[in-house]
Amino acid sequence: MSAHIDLVPLQPGDRAPNVVLDAITQEGKIALDDFRGQKPVLVGLFRGLHCAFCRRHIAAQARLDPELREKGVQSLTVVNTPIERARLYFRYHPMPNLLAASDPERASHRAFGLPNLEFTQDETIWPYKVSMAAVKEMRIDMPSELPGPMDPFAASEFLDKKDNYEVTEVDEQMMATGHGQLIGQFLLDRQGIVRWSFTEVPEGGRHMFEAANPQELMSAVSQVAQ
């Protein structure tokens, strides 16, 4: 039994850890403690930019930024992509006001209790191991993006082509160790306490590759911002 078996996502009421990361979209470091006592923060912990679904989740969180700012909430996007590669990506895909940080070691994902899913031949122990057959049985339905429901591998390949996304050696290094990293968003209040979350962890992967419902998220934001 490896230690990661014990990882359980932080729940509402839990105190978030302090994580210090390299900033992508500005110079220097970003620490979660920077926001404590100042303002609530929505922390999006995503896989690297090699993940076509995560690129869309990042863009979706960035689109909410004006509404979040209006309510006094900071948005922070964390990706497990090395900083130079991430800076290059965001230079060519600028997102206004995006505050993003690089976490190639996925330290923040572990700190928030998000398991790194291991792909196996035939064993599934959700959310720590999943068989390739189980993944291939999953169906991604994104009507505006895909021609029809597809398995995650086919969908990812289709979206990479659609985005003209070139997988680099650096991306491959991230994928080798973190291809199965589960992701999530955590809304922290001014004291750094989790008030709302959405992750890929629940039962058997029913939320895999999904984005959080924006109405639910903004409803939670309204309560935290009061």
Tab-separated table of C-alpha atoms in Angstrom:
chain	number	residue	atom	x	y	z
A	1	MET	CA	0.000	0.000	0.000
A	2	SER	CA	1.537	3.311	-1.005
A	3	ALA	CA	1.030	6.530	0.914
A	4	HIS	CA	-1.079	8.160	-1.781
A	5	ILE	CA	-3.911	5.724	-0.941
A	6	ASP	CA	-4.635	7.954	2.070
A	7	LEU	CA	-5.258	11.108	0.044
A	8	VAL	CA	-8.776	12.476	0.539
A	9	PRO	CA	-9.813	15.868	-0.887
A	10	LEU	CA	-10.249	18.739	1.555
A	11	GLN	CA	-13.909	19.275	2.433
A	12	PRO	CA	-15.879	22.402	3.335
A	13	GLY	CA	-14.812	23.390	6.847
A	14	ASP	CA	-11.208	22.187	6.358
A	15	ARG	CA	-8.373	24.684	6.594
A	16	ALA	CA	-6.397	24.945	3.361
A	17	PRO	CA	-2.623	24.475	3.569
A	18	ASN	CA	-0.222	27.221	2.615
A	19	VAL	CA	1.352	26.422	-0.751
A	20	VAL	CA	4.121	28.556	-2.284
A	21	LEU	CA	4.512	28.365	-6.075
A	22	ASP	CA	6.251	30.146	-8.949
A	23	ALA	CA	3.980	32.682	-10.599
A	24	ILE	CA	3.479	32.248	-14.354
A	25	THR	CA	1.661	35.445	-15.290
A	26	GLN	CA	3.750	37.727	-13.070
A	27	GLU	CA	7.202	37.661	-11.481
A	28	GLY	CA	8.058	36.042	-8.167
A	29	LYS	CA	6.153	33.610	-5.973
A	30	ILE	CA	2.515	33.199	-5.032
A	31	ALA	CA	1.579	31.850	-1.599
A	32	LEU	CA	-1.945	30.990	-0.492
A	33	ASP	CA	-1.131	32.731	2.789
A	34	ASP	CA	-0.868	35.984	0.766
A	35	PHE	CA	-4.671	36.003	0.564
A	36	ARG	CA	-5.392	34.959	4.154
A	37	GLY	CA	-7.071	37.765	6.059
A	38	GLN	CA	-7.309	39.734	2.777
A	39	LYS	CA	-9.851	38.175	0.432
A	40	PRO	CA	-11.478	34.857	-0.511
A	41	VAL	CA	-9.745	32.910	-3.296
A	42	LEU	CA	-10.908	30.333	-5.829
A	43	VAL	CA	-8.044	27.866	-6.290
A	44	GLY	CA	-8.192	25.794	-9.492
A	45	LEU	CA	-5.800	22.824	-9.369
A	46	PHE	CA	-5.488	21.433	-12.880
A	47	ARG	CA	-3.347	18.956	-14.769
A	48	GLY	CA	-0.717	20.384	-17.047
A	49	LEU	CA	-1.438	22.304	-20.218
A	50	HIS	CA	-0.938	18.991	-22.041
A	51	CYS	CA	-4.486	18.108	-20.858
A	52	ALA	CA	-7.015	19.346	-23.439
A	53	PHE	CA	-9.835	19.232	-20.877
A	54	CYS	CA	-7.803	21.260	-18.379
A	55	ARG	CA	-7.039	23.928	-20.962
A	56	ARG	CA	-10.811	24.366	-21.241
A	57	HIS	CA	-11.325	24.380	-17.458
A	58	ILE	CA	-8.618	27.062	-17.120
A	59	ALA	CA	-10.324	29.193	-19.784
A	60	ALA	CA	-13.699	28.697	-18.057
A	61	GLN	CA	-12.288	29.839	-14.702
A	62	ALA	CA	-10.642	32.823	-16.416
A	63	ARG	CA	-14.004	33.804	-17.976
A	64	LEU	CA	-15.523	33.998	-14.484
A	65	ASP	CA	-12.769	36.339	-13.309
A	66	PRO	CA	-14.691	39.634	-13.796
A	67	GLU	CA	-17.637	38.301	-11.754
A	68	LEU	CA	-15.312	36.980	-9.072
A	69	ARG	CA	-13.440	40.294	-8.839
A	70	GLU	CA	-16.751	42.151	-8.607
A	71	LYS	CA	-17.478	40.122	-5.464
A	72	GLY	CA	-13.976	40.646	-4.081
A	73	VAL	CA	-12.813	37.095	-4.774
A	74	GLN	CA	-9.365	36.331	-6.245
A	75	SER	CA	-8.968	33.539	-8.801
A	76	LEU	CA	-5.788	31.425	-8.832
A	77	THR	CA	-5.074	28.811	-11.508
A	78	VAL	CA	-2.426	26.158	-10.776
A	79	VAL	CA	-1.023	23.898	-13.520
A	80	ASN	CA	1.525	21.104	-13.326
A	81	THR	CA	3.504	22.501	-16.247
A	82	PRO	CA	7.083	23.808	-15.817
A	83	ILE	CA	7.199	27.578	-15.696
A	84	GLU	CA	8.923	28.358	-19.020
A	85	ARG	CA	6.583	26.084	-20.960
A	86	ALA	CA	3.570	27.573	-19.154
A	87	ARG	CA	4.706	31.150	-19.798
A	88	LEU	CA	5.112	30.376	-23.488
A	89	TYR	CA	1.598	28.918	-23.663
A	90	PHE	CA	-0.045	31.903	-21.954
A	91	ARG	CA	1.953	34.325	-24.111
A	92	TYR	CA	0.232	32.831	-27.158
A	93	HIS	CA	-3.091	32.256	-25.372
A	94	PRO	CA	-3.420	35.360	-23.196
A	95	MET	CA	-6.281	35.454	-20.689
A	96	PRO	CA	-6.974	38.908	-19.211
A	97	ASN	CA	-6.240	39.223	-15.478
A	98	LEU	CA	-5.288	35.532	-15.196
A	99	LEU	CA	-3.301	34.815	-12.044
A	100	ALA	CA	-1.567	31.482	-12.643
A	101	ALA	CA	1.127	29.449	-10.915
A	102	SER	CA	3.337	26.557	-11.974
A	103	ASP	CA	3.459	23.338	-9.930
A	104	PRO	CA	5.320	20.684	-11.950
A	105	GLU	CA	5.704	18.519	-8.826
A	106	ARG	CA	1.938	18.675	-8.094
A	107	ALA	CA	2.655	19.561	-4.451
A	108	SER	CA	-0.511	21.669	-4.226
A	109	HIS	CA	-2.661	18.820	-5.587
A	110	ARG	CA	-1.355	16.500	-2.878
A	111	ALA	CA	-1.736	19.185	-0.206
A	112	PHE	CA	-5.419	19.542	-1.131
A	113	GLY	CA	-5.838	15.744	-1.080
A	114	LEU	CA	-6.240	15.051	-4.796
A	115	PRO	CA	-5.011	11.527	-5.689
A	116	ASN	CA	-2.824	10.754	-8.687
A	117	LEU	CA	-4.749	7.989	-10.441
A	118	GLU	CA	-2.675	5.006	-11.552
A	119	PHE	CA	-3.670	3.376	-14.852
A	120	THR	CA	-3.591	-0.449	-14.632
A	121	GLN	CA	-4.255	-3.395	-16.935
A	122	ASP	CA	-7.310	-4.704	-15.120
A	123	GLU	CA	-7.541	-3.367	-11.553
A	124	THR	CA	-9.795	-0.510	-10.440
A	125	ILE	CA	-9.702	0.835	-6.870
A	126	TRP	CA	-11.286	4.237	-7.293
A	127	PRO	CA	-9.933	6.931	-6.909
A	128	TYR	CA	-6.396	5.495	-6.748
A	129	LYS	CA	-6.291	2.953	-9.569
A	130	VAL	CA	-8.327	2.531	-12.736
A	131	SER	CA	-8.143	-0.094	-15.464
A	132	MET	CA	-7.588	0.986	-19.057
A	133	ALA	CA	-10.811	-0.838	-19.991
A	134	ALA	CA	-12.778	1.258	-17.466
A	135	VAL	CA	-11.326	4.474	-18.902
A	136	LYS	CA	-12.169	3.414	-22.451
A	137	GLU	CA	-15.760	2.777	-21.355
A	138	MET	CA	-16.097	6.370	-20.124
A	139	ARG	CA	-17.803	8.754	-22.512
A	140	ILE	CA	-17.050	12.447	-22.833
A	141	ASP	CA	-20.017	14.407	-24.165
A	142	MET	CA	-19.103	17.956	-25.186
A	143	PRO	CA	-21.628	18.882	-27.900
A	144	SER	CA	-19.992	22.225	-28.696
A	145	GLU	CA	-16.526	20.655	-29.032
A	146	LEU	CA	-16.814	16.994	-30.059
A	147	PRO	CA	-18.731	15.382	-32.946
A	148	GLY	CA	-20.328	12.968	-30.448
A	149	PRO	CA	-19.646	11.137	-27.159
A	150	MET	CA	-16.103	9.743	-27.208
A	151	ASP	CA	-13.803	7.856	-24.860
A	152	PRO	CA	-11.297	10.122	-23.041
A	153	PHE	CA	-8.298	9.078	-25.168
A	154	ALA	CA	-10.100	9.697	-28.459
A	155	ALA	CA	-11.613	12.941	-27.158
A	156	SER	CA	-8.230	14.202	-25.985
A	157	GLU	CA	-6.627	13.423	-29.348
A	158	PHE	CA	-9.489	15.137	-31.184
A	159	LEU	CA	-9.255	18.284	-29.019
A	160	ASP	CA	-5.451	18.496	-29.332
A	161	LYS	CA	-5.809	18.464	-33.116
A	162	LYS	CA	-8.593	21.034	-32.933
A	163	ASP	CA	-6.374	23.278	-30.773
A	164	ASN	CA	-3.250	22.637	-32.893
A	165	TYR	CA	-1.621	21.713	-29.594
A	166	GLU	CA	1.867	20.272	-30.058
A	167	VAL	CA	2.864	17.952	-27.214
A	168	THR	CA	6.494	18.716	-26.292
A	169	GLU	CA	9.117	16.669	-24.504
A	170	VAL	CA	8.395	18.705	-21.362
A	171	ASP	CA	4.702	17.808	-21.650
A	172	GLU	CA	5.619	14.149	-22.031
A	173	GLN	CA	7.686	14.308	-18.836
A	174	MET	CA	4.674	15.723	-16.956
A	175	MET	CA	2.382	13.091	-18.458
A	176	ALA	CA	4.743	10.269	-17.475
A	177	THR	CA	4.257	11.015	-13.781
A	178	GLY	CA	0.980	12.939	-13.609
A	179	HIS	CA	-1.264	11.738	-16.440
A	180	GLY	CA	-3.791	10.478	-13.888
A	181	GLN	CA	-3.648	13.442	-11.517
A	182	LEU	CA	-7.193	14.198	-10.400
A	183	ILE	CA	-8.137	17.851	-10.367
A	184	GLY	CA	-10.440	20.186	-8.500
A	185	GLN	CA	-11.475	23.691	-7.561
A	186	PHE	CA	-11.602	24.909	-3.974
A	187	LEU	CA	-13.214	28.145	-2.796
A	188	LEU	CA	-11.474	29.480	0.320
A	189	ASP	CA	-12.869	32.210	2.544
A	190	ARG	CA	-10.787	35.086	3.939
A	191	GLN	CA	-9.482	32.842	6.716
A	192	GLY	CA	-8.356	30.149	4.254
A	193	ILE	CA	-11.180	27.735	5.144
A	194	VAL	CA	-12.655	25.632	2.298
A	195	ARG	CA	-16.285	26.685	1.731
A	196	TRP	CA	-17.050	24.880	-1.552
A	197	SER	CA	-15.279	22.394	-3.788
A	198	PHE	CA	-15.679	20.465	-7.014
A	199	THR	CA	-13.322	17.591	-7.853
A	200	GLU	CA	-12.953	14.599	-10.165
A	201	VAL	CA	-12.790	12.291	-7.141
A	202	PRO	CA	-16.478	11.283	-6.485
A	203	GLU	CA	-17.836	7.791	-7.119
A	204	GLY	CA	-16.132	5.964	-9.910
A	205	GLY	CA	-15.137	9.053	-11.861
A	206	ARG	CA	-18.594	10.389	-12.711
A	207	HIS	CA	-17.113	13.922	-12.715
A	208	MET	CA	-13.997	13.013	-14.712
A	209	PHE	CA	-13.124	15.701	-17.270
A	210	GLU	CA	-16.210	17.744	-16.286
A	211	ALA	CA	-16.194	21.419	-15.370
A	212	ALA	CA	-17.920	22.756	-12.281
A	213	ASN	CA	-21.408	24.173	-12.751
A	214	PRO	CA	-20.831	27.964	-12.959
A	215	GLN	CA	-24.180	28.745	-11.268
A	216	GLU	CA	-23.310	26.522	-8.287
A	217	LEU	CA	-19.866	28.058	-8.053
A	218	MET	CA	-21.145	31.653	-8.200
A	219	SER	CA	-23.828	30.847	-5.620
A	220	ALA	CA	-21.062	29.661	-3.253
A	221	VAL	CA	-19.023	32.769	-4.105
A	222	SER	CA	-21.960	35.022	-3.175
A	223	GLN	CA	-22.158	33.415	0.262
A	224	VAL	CA	-18.413	33.633	0.893
A	225	ALA	CA	-18.289	37.244	-0.294
A	226	GLN	CA	-20.958	38.432	2.160
